[in-house]
């Protein structure tokens, strides 16, 4: 009933959508998303015409787009917990739980290891995920979606400015979902604040952000009697909370805080040229990042699921503190392009609270040090060609590594673009592969001396065509691929002891990975068929990297202006399928997936039905997820012992307000 009331308010309260701007007779016009172009506003004495192009979003890489309030099929794909297309991901039963991988990008964009616990990082905003804003008037972005059982998901962001050149944003993503299965509640709180400032003469710019994030999930180890209680379709267990799980007393949590500052001053600048890519200047810049992270796993009493314990009350905690300082110089010339050189200092402290002695030796409690690196970047546009290159190399420290990136693109015409990119990197694995301590005996290891750097090379080609569709092909080869694996034998695995023997490993042989992905949409009047297809092939001596060979998503939908064009309606059906494969298993103690080769999962269809609508700047979403679950068999797993979600109807909206 509360959803019907909300729908009534949305459709009837037109005054809420028609807010007057603080600037005299200013109007906000809705357009699609475009790349940044210089827009000349006509000078008027009495009014200023404001369009959606005056609400700019700047990425970490300094790419600029406009606010997009349209309703497209891509918006439907991004309307989820992560707010991005999850085509290559397989979610667990509850919102906010981990995602298994249907496809991978193995490239690393930083020189240094992370804390690990990657399964808890899907909703964690890294430095590269932050956006900055440049808006004409205050703007609010409101995202709401229902979850499972008790709880809701709300992501709200407000951006405003004190002057045309000083913009501030405040955002909070709050979430809680009880889940259908016992002890599967997830909750999180992500606060972020950004500043974007440019002086009137464009000589000095500054952008900064502060984040405070906490993601916590109850862990039940999966369902313990899946053949009897889940796959059998016994009506007694239609209420999923009655299905037995392995334990109901474990929680893991990721907490992080970060302070980021980037600023630059242009010493010499051609004042007559305001277009940055064509101007002449020399700029001196500085970047600073300080971040603290800790990952915790707590359990009220030991459980043989993870093996023998050193104490009865389990309380594991890994900590990481990092500080990054970079000084750079950027030279821009109309003829030569933009060249940037940098020197950076990276301090890290990854630690636990005790030193542990085992039969294999002493497990230290700390990895600490500092790294000095140099780097360079180059950008140049020549007609329709865009060239980009970058290199970073550690010259001092225990974690020495390097990254080389190069790319070239060519805009053939308005409808066709081709590009190619090359990546090569060498870096130590994440810290939890090198050192880990736990109250469980088998989860203590130190590999700082016997693990080598992971070496990776990749080559990618892309075609973006409004006529032929979008095609990407990427070939990756990696040495010293690092992964988790269980050493349990068949007898131990049969008695649910697989997680008691998890260890990190490095593959001695090369792993080659080919991924080809194609997207094309066909339109027939008000009807459209959107298709995304992915083919993958992994060549390896040992089965350490397991991925499905084939993944497809096809959406047949109808779009039309209705109610005298007062509403834009979109409705359709989405079909998703991936071939069966040895799907990675999930370890809740580490919050990591590990390689398993005992059980093939997948090969089942997923159907969703949706009805979406747009009224002014509000997009309303209603979806029946996995509506085929009751008649296609209970074999839909997101990981061994972790089912995918049953049929459910969920509702939500995305609403932009302008003041």
mmCIF file with all atom_site columns, C-alpha atoms in Angstrom, residues 113-117 120-121 124-127 213 253-258 290-296 317-322 349-351:
data_model
loop_
_atom_site.group_PDB
_atom_site.id
_atom_site.type_symbol
_atom_site.label_atom_id
_atom_site.label_alt_id
_atom_site.label_comp_id
_atom_site.label_asym_id
_atom_site.label_entity_id
_atom_site.label_seq_id
_atom_site.pdbx_PDB_ins_code
_atom_site.Cartn_x
_atom_site.Cartn_y
_atom_site.Cartn_z
_atom_site.occupancy
_atom_site.B_iso_or_equiv
_atom_site.pdbx_formal_charge
_atom_site.auth_seq_id
_atom_site.auth_comp_id
_atom_site.auth_asym_id
_atom_site.auth_atom_id
_atom_site.pdbx_PDB_model_num
ATOM 1  C CA . UNK A 1 113 ? 48.828 -3.933 -3.179 1.00 0.00 ? 113 UNK A CA 1
ATOM 2  C CA . UNK A 1 114 ? 45.488 -3.414 -1.467 1.00 0.00 ? 114 UNK A CA 1
ATOM 3  C CA . UNK A 1 115 ? 44.327 -4.857 1.841  1.00 0.00 ? 115 UNK A CA 1
ATOM 4  C CA . UNK A 1 116 ? 42.467 -7.658 0.020  1.00 0.00 ? 116 UNK A CA 1
ATOM 5  C CA . UNK A 1 117 ? 39.029 -8.885 1.146  1.00 0.00 ? 117 UNK A CA 1
ATOM 6  C CA . UNK A 1 120 ? 33.539 -6.704 0.550  1.00 0.00 ? 120 UNK A CA 1
ATOM 7  C CA . UNK A 1 121 ? 34.853 -3.992 -1.785 1.00 0.00 ? 121 UNK A CA 1
ATOM 8  C CA . UNK A 1 124 ? 33.561 0.645  -1.574 1.00 0.00 ? 124 UNK A CA 1
ATOM 9  C CA . UNK A 1 125 ? 34.355 3.955  -3.296 1.00 0.00 ? 125 UNK A CA 1
ATOM 10 C CA . UNK A 1 126 ? 38.044 4.081  -4.247 1.00 0.00 ? 126 UNK A CA 1
ATOM 11 C CA . UNK A 1 127 ? 39.859 7.240  -5.354 1.00 0.00 ? 127 UNK A CA 1
ATOM 12 C CA . UNK A 1 213 ? 32.630 4.030  4.637  1.00 0.00 ? 213 UNK A CA 1
ATOM 13 C CA . UNK A 1 253 ? 33.094 -5.788 8.281  1.00 0.00 ? 253 UNK A CA 1
ATOM 14 C CA . UNK A 1 254 ? 35.122 -3.385 6.173  1.00 0.00 ? 254 UNK A CA 1
ATOM 15 C CA . UNK A 1 255 ? 35.726 0.148  7.479  1.00 0.00 ? 255 UNK A CA 1
ATOM 16 C CA . UNK A 1 256 ? 37.642 2.879  5.685  1.00 0.00 ? 256 UNK A CA 1
ATOM 17 C CA . UNK A 1 257 ? 38.329 6.616  5.824  1.00 0.00 ? 257 UNK A CA 1
ATOM 18 C CA . UNK A 1 258 ? 40.159 8.641  3.209  1.00 0.00 ? 258 UNK A CA 1
ATOM 19 C CA . UNK A 1 290 ? 45.731 9.427  3.324  1.00 0.00 ? 290 UNK A CA 1
ATOM 20 C CA . UNK A 1 291 ? 43.597 6.355  3.936  1.00 0.00 ? 291 UNK A CA 1
ATOM 21 C CA . UNK A 1 292 ? 42.948 3.926  6.761  1.00 0.00 ? 292 UNK A CA 1
ATOM 22 C CA . UNK A 1 293 ? 41.225 0.581  6.267  1.00 0.00 ? 293 UNK A CA 1
ATOM 23 C CA . UNK A 1 294 ? 40.488 -2.326 8.530  1.00 0.00 ? 294 UNK A CA 1
ATOM 24 C CA . UNK A 1 295 ? 38.809 -5.629 7.846  1.00 0.00 ? 295 UNK A CA 1
ATOM 25 C CA . UNK A 1 296 ? 37.299 -7.657 10.692 1.00 0.00 ? 296 UNK A CA 1
ATOM 26 C CA . UNK A 1 317 ? 41.352 -7.821 12.362 1.00 0.00 ? 317 UNK A CA 1
ATOM 27 C CA . UNK A 1 318 ? 43.661 -6.691 9.553  1.00 0.00 ? 318 UNK A CA 1
ATOM 28 C CA . UNK A 1 319 ? 44.697 -3.019 9.372  1.00 0.00 ? 319 UNK A CA 1
ATOM 29 C CA . UNK A 1 320 ? 46.185 -0.922 6.584  1.00 0.00 ? 320 UNK A CA 1
ATOM 30 C CA . UNK A 1 321 ? 47.309 2.703  6.717  1.00 0.00 ? 321 UNK A CA 1
ATOM 31 C CA . UNK A 1 322 ? 48.632 4.387  3.577  1.00 0.00 ? 322 UNK A CA 1
ATOM 32 C CA . UNK A 1 349 ? 51.668 -0.012 7.245  1.00 0.00 ? 349 UNK A CA 1
ATOM 33 C CA . UNK A 1 350 ? 49.786 -3.312 7.076  1.00 0.00 ? 350 UNK A CA 1
ATOM 34 C CA . UNK A 1 351 ? 49.599 -4.878 10.508 1.00 0.00 ? 351 UNK A CA 1
#
